[in-house]
PDB file of C-alpha atoms and ligand atoms in Angstrom:
ATOM      1  CA  MET G 122     -32.911  -6.292 -39.351  1.00 83.00           C
ATOM      2  CA  THR G 123     -33.555  -2.567 -39.101  1.00 90.00           C
ATOM      3  CA  LEU G 124     -31.528  -0.544 -41.604  1.00 93.00           C
ATOM      4  CA  VAL G 125     -30.531   2.916 -40.363  1.00 96.00           C
ATOM      5  CA  LEU G 126     -29.165   5.554 -42.726  1.00 97.00           C
ATOM      6  CA  ILE G 127     -26.920   8.029 -40.881  1.00 98.00           C
ATOM      7  CA  ILE G 128     -26.462  11.340 -42.723  1.00 98.00           C
ATOM      8  CA  GLU G 129     -23.740  13.139 -40.771  1.00 97.00           C
ATOM      9  CA  ASP G 130     -20.686  15.036 -42.024  1.00 96.00           C
ATOM     10  CA  GLU G 131     -18.612  14.639 -38.845  1.00 95.00           C
ATOM     11  CA  ALA G 132     -16.864  11.444 -39.893  1.00 96.00           C
ATOM     12  CA  GLN G 133     -15.834  10.381 -36.386  1.00 96.00           C
ATOM     13  CA  LEU G 134     -19.327  10.796 -35.003  1.00 95.00           C
ATOM     14  CA  ALA G 135     -20.869   9.001 -37.989  1.00 97.00           C
ATOM     15  CA  ARG G 136     -18.426   6.129 -37.566  1.00 96.00           C
ATOM     16  CA  ALA G 137     -19.023   5.926 -33.800  1.00 96.00           C
ATOM     17  CA  MET G 138     -22.804   5.794 -34.351  1.00 97.00           C
ATOM     18  CA  GLN G 139     -22.391   3.154 -37.054  1.00 96.00           C
ATOM     19  CA  ILE G 140     -20.248   0.922 -34.823  1.00 96.00           C
ATOM     20  CA  ASN G 141     -22.550   1.329 -31.839  1.00 95.00           C
ATOM     21  CA  LEU G 142     -25.732   0.706 -33.826  1.00 96.00           C
ATOM     22  CA  ARG G 143     -24.230  -2.426 -35.341  1.00 94.00           C
ATOM     23  CA  ALA G 144     -23.260  -3.572 -31.846  1.00 94.00           C
ATOM     24  CA  HIS G 145     -26.931  -3.155 -30.881  1.00 93.00           C
ATOM     25  CA  GLY G 146     -28.307  -5.235 -33.734  1.00 91.00           C
ATOM     26  CA  TYR G 147     -28.969  -2.579 -36.354  1.00 93.00           C
ATOM     27  CA  GLN G 148     -27.651  -2.377 -39.864  1.00 94.00           C
ATOM     28  CA  ALA G 149     -26.166   1.080 -40.422  1.00 96.00           C
ATOM     29  CA  ILE G 150     -24.954   2.908 -43.520  1.00 97.00           C
ATOM     30  CA  THR G 151     -23.558   6.430 -43.613  1.00 97.00           C
ATOM     31  CA  ALA G 152     -23.481   9.442 -45.933  1.00 97.00           C
ATOM     32  CA  GLY G 153     -21.428  12.595 -45.341  1.00 97.00           C
ATOM     33  CA  PHE G 154     -23.375  14.849 -47.707  1.00 96.00           C
ATOM     34  CA  GLY G 155     -27.071  15.607 -48.015  1.00 95.00           C
ATOM     35  CA  ALA G 156     -27.175  14.747 -51.715  1.00 93.00           C
ATOM     36  CA  ASP G 157     -25.546  11.359 -51.084  1.00 94.00           C
ATOM     37  CA  GLY G 158     -27.954  10.751 -48.237  1.00 95.00           C
ATOM     38  CA  LEU G 159     -30.956  11.419 -50.486  1.00 92.00           C
ATOM     39  CA  LYS G 160     -29.569   9.080 -53.084  1.00 89.00           C
ATOM     40  CA  MET G 161     -28.956   6.319 -50.512  1.00 92.00           C
ATOM     41  CA  ALA G 162     -32.435   6.784 -49.045  1.00 90.00           C
ATOM     42  CA  ALA G 163     -33.848   6.180 -52.525  1.00 85.00           C
ATOM     43  CA  GLN G 164     -31.587   3.230 -53.289  1.00 84.00           C
ATOM     44  CA  HIS G 165     -31.719   1.212 -50.068  1.00 87.00           C
ATOM     45  CA  PRO G 166     -34.680  -0.160 -48.093  1.00 86.00           C
ATOM     46  CA  VAL G 167     -33.992   2.249 -45.240  1.00 91.00           C
ATOM     47  CA  ASP G 168     -36.138   1.868 -42.093  1.00 91.00           C
ATOM     48  CA  ILE G 169     -34.972   4.935 -40.163  1.00 94.00           C
ATOM     49  CA  VAL G 170     -32.956   8.011 -41.139  1.00 96.00           C
ATOM     50  CA  VAL G 171     -30.706   9.773 -38.591  1.00 97.00           C
ATOM     51  CA  LEU G 172     -29.979  13.203 -40.041  1.00 97.00           C
ATOM     52  CA  ASP G 173     -27.605  15.952 -38.947  1.00 95.00           C
ATOM     53  CA  LEU G 174     -29.131  19.347 -39.764  1.00 92.00           C
ATOM     54  CA  GLY G 175     -25.774  21.057 -40.448  1.00 91.00           C
ATOM     55  CA  LEU G 176     -24.386  19.455 -43.603  1.00 94.00           C
ATOM     56  CA  PRO G 177     -21.723  20.872 -45.947  1.00 95.00           C
ATOM     57  CA  ASP G 178     -23.718  20.791 -49.197  1.00 95.00           C
ATOM     58  CA  MET G 179     -27.308  21.434 -48.228  1.00 93.00           C
ATOM     59  CA  ASP G 180     -29.533  22.368 -45.314  1.00 91.00           C
ATOM     60  CA  GLY G 181     -30.734  19.314 -43.432  1.00 93.00           C
ATOM     61  CA  VAL G 182     -34.285  20.656 -43.592  1.00 92.00           C
ATOM     62  CA  ASP G 183     -34.097  20.413 -47.396  1.00 91.00           C
ATOM     63  CA  VAL G 184     -32.928  16.813 -47.039  1.00 93.00           C
ATOM     64  CA  ILE G 185     -36.075  16.090 -45.001  1.00 93.00           C
ATOM     65  CA  ARG G 186     -38.237  17.754 -47.657  1.00 88.00           C
ATOM     66  CA  GLY G 187     -36.510  15.685 -50.343  1.00 87.00           C
ATOM     67  CA  ILE G 188     -37.139  12.436 -48.467  1.00 88.00           C
ATOM     68  CA  ARG G 189     -40.721  13.420 -47.670  1.00 84.00           C
ATOM     69  CA  GLY G 190     -41.358  13.952 -51.382  1.00 76.00           C
ATOM     70  CA  TRP G 191     -41.684  10.209 -51.735  1.00 76.00           C
ATOM     71  CA  SER G 192     -41.138   8.416 -48.417  1.00 82.00           C
ATOM     72  CA  SER G 193     -42.680   8.286 -44.954  1.00 84.00           C
ATOM     73  CA  VAL G 194     -39.560   6.693 -43.396  1.00 90.00           C
ATOM     74  CA  PRO G 195     -39.041   7.976 -39.821  1.00 92.00           C
ATOM     75  CA  VAL G 196     -36.442  10.768 -39.655  1.00 94.00           C
ATOM     76  CA  ILE G 197     -34.607  11.549 -36.409  1.00 95.00           C
ATOM     77  CA  VAL G 198     -32.830  14.878 -36.596  1.00 94.00           C
ATOM     78  CA  LEU G 199     -29.508  15.582 -34.855  1.00 93.00           C
ATOM     79  CA  SER G 200     -28.444  19.128 -34.283  1.00 84.00           C
ATOM     80  CA  ALA G 201     -25.973  21.056 -32.205  1.00 76.00           C
ATOM     81  CA  ARG G 202     -28.177  24.089 -32.696  1.00 62.00           C
ATOM     82  CA  HIS G 203     -30.341  24.871 -29.716  1.00 66.00           C
ATOM     83  CA  ALA G 204     -32.572  27.428 -31.388  1.00 64.00           C
ATOM     84  CA  SER G 205     -36.120  26.201 -31.243  1.00 72.00           C
ATOM     85  CA  GLU G 206     -36.792  27.544 -34.772  1.00 77.00           C
ATOM     86  CA  ASP G 207     -34.503  24.862 -36.216  1.00 79.00           C
ATOM     87  CA  LYS G 208     -36.418  22.213 -34.368  1.00 78.00           C
ATOM     88  CA  VAL G 209     -39.737  23.654 -35.562  1.00 81.00           C
ATOM     89  CA  ASP G 210     -38.482  23.908 -39.167  1.00 86.00           C
ATOM     90  CA  ALA G 211     -37.288  20.310 -39.090  1.00 88.00           C
ATOM     91  CA  LEU G 212     -40.549  19.031 -37.607  1.00 86.00           C
ATOM     92  CA  ASP G 213     -42.594  21.133 -40.050  1.00 85.00           C
ATOM     93  CA  ALA G 214     -40.605  19.619 -42.922  1.00 87.00           C
ATOM     94  CA  GLY G 215     -41.570  16.150 -41.718  1.00 88.00           C
ATOM     95  CA  ALA G 216     -38.968  15.052 -39.142  1.00 91.00           C
ATOM     96  CA  ASP G 217     -40.371  12.639 -36.556  1.00 89.00           C
ATOM     97  CA  ASP G 218     -38.026  13.244 -33.659  1.00 89.00           C
ATOM     98  CA  TYR G 219     -35.180  15.454 -32.561  1.00 89.00           C
ATOM     99  CA  VAL G 220     -31.986  14.838 -30.566  1.00 91.00           C
ATOM    100  CA  THR G 221     -29.776  17.715 -29.488  1.00 88.00           C
ATOM    101  CA  LYS G 222     -26.011  17.257 -29.637  1.00 89.00           C
ATOM    102  CA  PRO G 223     -24.159  16.239 -27.604  1.00 88.00           C
ATOM    103  CA  PHE G 224     -26.290  13.193 -26.875  1.00 90.00           C
ATOM    104  CA  GLY G 225     -25.672   9.861 -25.218  1.00 90.00           C
ATOM    105  CA  LEU G 226     -25.861   6.584 -27.076  1.00 91.00           C
ATOM    106  CA  ASP G 227     -28.686   5.451 -24.772  1.00 92.00           C
ATOM    107  CA  GLU G 228     -30.782   8.416 -25.826  1.00 92.00           C
ATOM    108  CA  LEU G 229     -30.234   7.733 -29.521  1.00 94.00           C
ATOM    109  CA  LEU G 230     -31.047   4.041 -29.074  1.00 94.00           C
ATOM    110  CA  ALA G 231     -34.274   4.938 -27.242  1.00 93.00           C
ATOM    111  CA  ARG G 232     -35.304   7.240 -30.104  1.00 92.00           C
ATOM    112  CA  LEU G 233     -34.488   4.530 -32.644  1.00 93.00           C
ATOM    113  CA  ARG G 234     -36.599   1.991 -30.773  1.00 90.00           C
ATOM    114  CA  ALA G 235     -39.506   4.440 -30.698  1.00 87.00           C
ATOM    115  CA  ALA G 236     -39.091   5.192 -34.416  1.00 87.00           C
ATOM    116  CA  SER G 237     -39.009   1.525 -35.391  1.00 84.00           C
ATOM    117  CA  ARG G 238     -42.208   0.914 -33.418  1.00 79.00           C
ATOM    118  CA  ARG G 239     -43.875   3.608 -35.515  1.00 69.00           C
ATOM    119  CA  SER G 240     -42.911   2.045 -38.845  1.00 61.00           C
ATOM    120  CA  PRO G 241     -43.622  -1.684 -38.612  1.00 50.00           C
ATOM    121  CA  ALA G 242     -44.038  -2.357 -42.338  1.00 50.00           C
ATOM    122  CA  GLN G 243     -41.574   0.179 -43.678  1.00 47.00           C
ATOM    123  CA  ARG G 244     -39.030  -2.370 -44.714  1.00 49.00           C
ATOM    124  CA  GLU G 245     -41.261  -4.603 -46.810  1.00 52.00           C
ATOM    125  CA  ALA G 246     -40.174  -3.841 -50.323  1.00 59.00           C
ATOM    126  CA  PRO G 247     -43.118  -4.766 -52.494  1.00 73.00           C
ATOM    127  CA  THR G 248     -43.382  -6.247 -55.910  1.00 82.00           C
ATOM    128  CA  VAL G 249     -45.240  -4.033 -58.357  1.00 88.00           C
ATOM    129  CA  GLU G 250     -47.017  -5.773 -61.214  1.00 89.00           C
ATOM    130  CA  THR G 251     -48.114  -4.195 -64.448  1.00 92.00           C
ATOM    131  CA  ALA G 252     -49.765  -5.852 -67.424  1.00 90.00           C
ATOM    132  CA  ASP G 253     -46.375  -5.828 -69.188  1.00 93.00           C
ATOM    133  CA  PHE G 254     -43.717  -6.442 -66.523  1.00 95.00           C
ATOM    134  CA  VAL G 255     -43.088  -6.970 -62.800  1.00 94.00           C
ATOM    135  CA  VAL G 256     -40.829  -4.707 -60.745  1.00 93.00           C
ATOM    136  CA  ASP G 257     -39.298  -6.522 -57.768  1.00 87.00           C
ATOM    137  CA  LEU G 258     -38.108  -3.758 -55.445  1.00 80.00           C
ATOM    138  CA  ALA G 259     -36.479  -6.188 -52.999  1.00 72.00           C
ATOM    139  CA  ALA G 260     -34.468  -8.081 -55.621  1.00 78.00           C
ATOM    140  CA  ARG G 261     -33.939  -4.847 -57.617  1.00 83.00           C
ATOM    141  CA  LYS G 262     -34.974  -6.345 -60.926  1.00 90.00           C
ATOM    142  CA  VAL G 263     -37.611  -6.190 -63.634  1.00 95.00           C
ATOM    143  CA  VAL G 264     -39.084  -9.363 -65.091  1.00 95.00           C
ATOM    144  CA  ARG G 265     -41.218  -9.874 -68.192  1.00 93.00           C
ATOM    145  CA  ASP G 266     -42.583 -13.306 -69.136  1.00 91.00           C
ATOM    146  CA  GLY G 267     -40.162 -14.933 -66.710  1.00 90.00           C
ATOM    147  CA  HIS G 268     -37.103 -13.198 -68.118  1.00 94.00           C
ATOM    148  CA  GLU G 269     -35.167 -10.462 -66.392  1.00 95.00           C
ATOM    149  CA  ILE G 270     -34.951  -7.193 -68.319  1.00 96.00           C
ATOM    150  CA  ARG G 271     -31.444  -5.841 -67.813  1.00 94.00           C
ATOM    151  CA  LEU G 272     -31.313  -2.254 -66.579  1.00 94.00           C
ATOM    152  CA  THR G 273     -28.264  -0.116 -65.918  1.00 92.00           C
ATOM    153  CA  PRO G 274     -27.917   1.101 -62.305  1.00 88.00           C
ATOM    154  CA  THR G 275     -29.064   4.590 -63.328  1.00 92.00           C
ATOM    155  CA  GLU G 276     -32.088   3.232 -65.196  1.00 95.00           C
ATOM    156  CA  TRP G 277     -32.966   1.151 -62.154  1.00 93.00           C
ATOM    157  CA  ASN G 278     -32.634   4.100 -59.759  1.00 91.00           C
ATOM    158  CA  ILE G 279     -34.995   6.187 -61.897  1.00 95.00           C
ATOM    159  CA  LEU G 280     -37.495   3.359 -62.227  1.00 95.00           C
ATOM    160  CA  GLU G 281     -37.385   2.584 -58.518  1.00 90.00           C
ATOM    161  CA  LEU G 282     -38.077   6.174 -57.530  1.00 90.00           C
ATOM    162  CA  LEU G 283     -41.011   6.330 -59.953  1.00 93.00           C
ATOM    163  CA  VAL G 284     -42.393   2.952 -58.866  1.00 91.00           C
ATOM    164  CA  ARG G 285     -42.160   3.810 -55.161  1.00 83.00           C
ATOM    165  CA  ASN G 286     -44.277   6.863 -56.012  1.00 83.00           C
ATOM    166  CA  ALA G 287     -46.681   5.010 -58.292  1.00 84.00           C
ATOM    167  CA  GLY G 288     -49.492   7.218 -59.530  1.00 86.00           C
ATOM    168  CA  LYS G 289     -47.819  10.401 -58.296  1.00 84.00           C
ATOM    169  CA  LEU G 290     -45.917  13.048 -60.206  1.00 89.00           C
ATOM    170  CA  VAL G 291     -42.183  12.910 -59.441  1.00 90.00           C
ATOM    171  CA  SER G 292     -40.601  16.222 -60.369  1.00 91.00           C
ATOM    172  CA  GLN G 293     -37.643  16.532 -62.721  1.00 93.00           C
ATOM    173  CA  GLN G 294     -35.628  18.114 -59.917  1.00 89.00           C
ATOM    174  CA  GLN G 295     -36.433  15.331 -57.490  1.00 88.00           C
ATOM    175  CA  LEU G 296     -35.292  12.704 -59.969  1.00 92.00           C
ATOM    176  CA  LEU G 297     -32.130  14.579 -60.870  1.00 91.00           C
ATOM    177  CA  THR G 298     -31.063  15.336 -57.294  1.00 87.00           C
ATOM    178  CA  GLN G 299     -31.894  11.887 -55.970  1.00 85.00           C
ATOM    179  CA  VAL G 300     -30.469   9.842 -58.834  1.00 88.00           C
ATOM    180  CA  TRP G 301     -27.512  11.999 -59.925  1.00 88.00           C
ATOM    181  CA  GLY G 302     -27.032  14.461 -57.036  1.00 83.00           C
ATOM    182  CA  GLN G 303     -27.649  18.083 -56.161  1.00 79.00           C
ATOM    183  CA  ALA G 304     -25.208  19.416 -58.780  1.00 84.00           C
ATOM    184  CA  TYR G 305     -27.353  17.924 -61.558  1.00 86.00           C
ATOM    185  CA  ALA G 306     -30.659  19.546 -60.581  1.00 85.00           C
ATOM    186  CA  LYS G 307     -30.984  21.341 -63.928  1.00 88.00           C
ATOM    187  CA  GLU G 308     -29.769  18.615 -66.313  1.00 90.00           C
ATOM    188  CA  THR G 309     -33.234  17.749 -67.580  1.00 92.00           C
ATOM    189  CA  GLN G 310     -31.849  16.376 -70.860  1.00 93.00           C
ATOM    190  CA  TYR G 311     -30.472  13.420 -68.830  1.00 93.00           C
ATOM    191  CA  LEU G 312     -34.025  12.519 -67.943  1.00 95.00           C
ATOM    192  CA  ARG G 313     -35.216  12.627 -71.534  1.00 95.00           C
ATOM    193  CA  VAL G 314     -32.397  10.291 -72.574  1.00 95.00           C
ATOM    194  CA  TYR G 315     -32.877   7.824 -69.723  1.00 96.00           C
ATOM    195  CA  LEU G 316     -36.672   7.779 -69.865  1.00 97.00           C
ATOM    196  CA  ALA G 317     -36.458   7.045 -73.598  1.00 97.00           C
ATOM    197  CA  GLN G 318     -34.123   4.107 -72.807  1.00 97.00           C
ATOM    198  CA  LEU G 319     -36.427   2.812 -70.098  1.00 97.00           C
ATOM    199  CA  ARG G 320     -39.441   3.008 -72.403  1.00 97.00           C
ATOM    200  CA  ARG G 321     -37.583   1.110 -75.117  1.00 97.00           C
ATOM    201  CA  LYS G 322     -36.838  -1.637 -72.623  1.00 96.00           C
ATOM    202  CA  LEU G 323     -40.175  -1.740 -70.779  1.00 97.00           C
ATOM    203  CA  GLU G 324     -43.027  -0.380 -72.873  1.00 96.00           C
ATOM    204  CA  GLN G 325     -44.775  -2.404 -75.579  1.00 94.00           C
ATOM    205  CA  ASP G 326     -44.963   0.748 -77.668  1.00 95.00           C
ATOM    206  CA  PRO G 327     -42.339   3.255 -76.467  1.00 95.00           C
ATOM    207  CA  ALA G 328     -44.037   6.002 -78.499  1.00 94.00           C
ATOM    208  CA  LYS G 329     -47.302   5.468 -76.593  1.00 95.00           C
ATOM    209  CA  PRO G 330     -46.158   4.637 -73.061  1.00 96.00           C
ATOM    210  CA  ARG G 331     -48.695   2.998 -70.757  1.00 96.00           C
ATOM    211  CA  HIS G 332     -46.564   3.042 -67.623  1.00 97.00           C
ATOM    212  CA  LEU G 333     -43.870   5.711 -67.823  1.00 97.00           C
ATOM    213  CA  HIS G 334     -45.667   8.988 -68.475  1.00 96.00           C
ATOM    214  CA  THR G 335     -44.138  12.404 -69.076  1.00 95.00           C
ATOM    215  CA  GLU G 336     -45.878  15.393 -67.533  1.00 91.00           C
ATOM    216  CA  ALA G 337     -44.522  18.072 -69.819  1.00 89.00           C
ATOM    217  CA  GLY G 338     -42.201  20.528 -68.106  1.00 87.00           C
ATOM    218  CA  MET G 339     -42.996  19.005 -64.688  1.00 90.00           C
ATOM    219  CA  GLY G 340     -41.736  15.498 -64.302  1.00 93.00           C
ATOM    220  CA  TYR G 341     -42.704  11.868 -64.688  1.00 96.00           C
ATOM    221  CA  ARG G 342     -45.322   9.501 -63.358  1.00 95.00           C
ATOM    222  CA  PHE G 343     -45.419   5.727 -63.176  1.00 95.00           C
ATOM    223  CA  ASP G 344     -48.779   3.975 -63.571  1.00 93.00           C
ATOM    224  CA  PRO G 345     -48.852   0.235 -62.950  1.00 90.00           C
TER     225      PRO G 345
HETATM  226 CA1   CA T  20     -22.633  18.794 -39.131  1.00 77.15          CA
END
């Protein structure tokens, strides 16, 4: 089933979309703030994002940039704003499609169908194997020698974001805003603490990590 994440601060509209999408065979989850939306996009196997550009805590265009930092999930932007600059900004930031409010349900459903045709394999959550452990993104667990390694939800969220970006630098700010939220963008000491915990649990030699690398002052990188 196609999982749609609706990021929309107008609660009635979000609820109406959720009910209607469910009635049309979609799974739908909602977030009322941009920071929550980013977190949910990182935590759930989302197939399509429907994003309102006018959110209370952050500009929708920044939400697109945040998602595009690590995901190619289709993003359909909703906006009451008619200015073409907003549309251009959103598309430049990586939005796939654009619906102007007010819109009819039929129009939204048509855009969703088009978006799901463009992302056939989006939902397959892979298993990532390293020499030391296996990360099962679908089951949300880590296994070594047949035994599950217990992670806290925060440890898992960090690991998942790094694993989904395997081989790429994930910035400190991206980790902090997507795992903890926008208000925590500068709390880099959290990352040091949690990465040390993850290395103790996952690395053969936590002092010489093979998989969870620090790029000093920049961020972190996962190598399988
Ligand atoms: Ca709004």
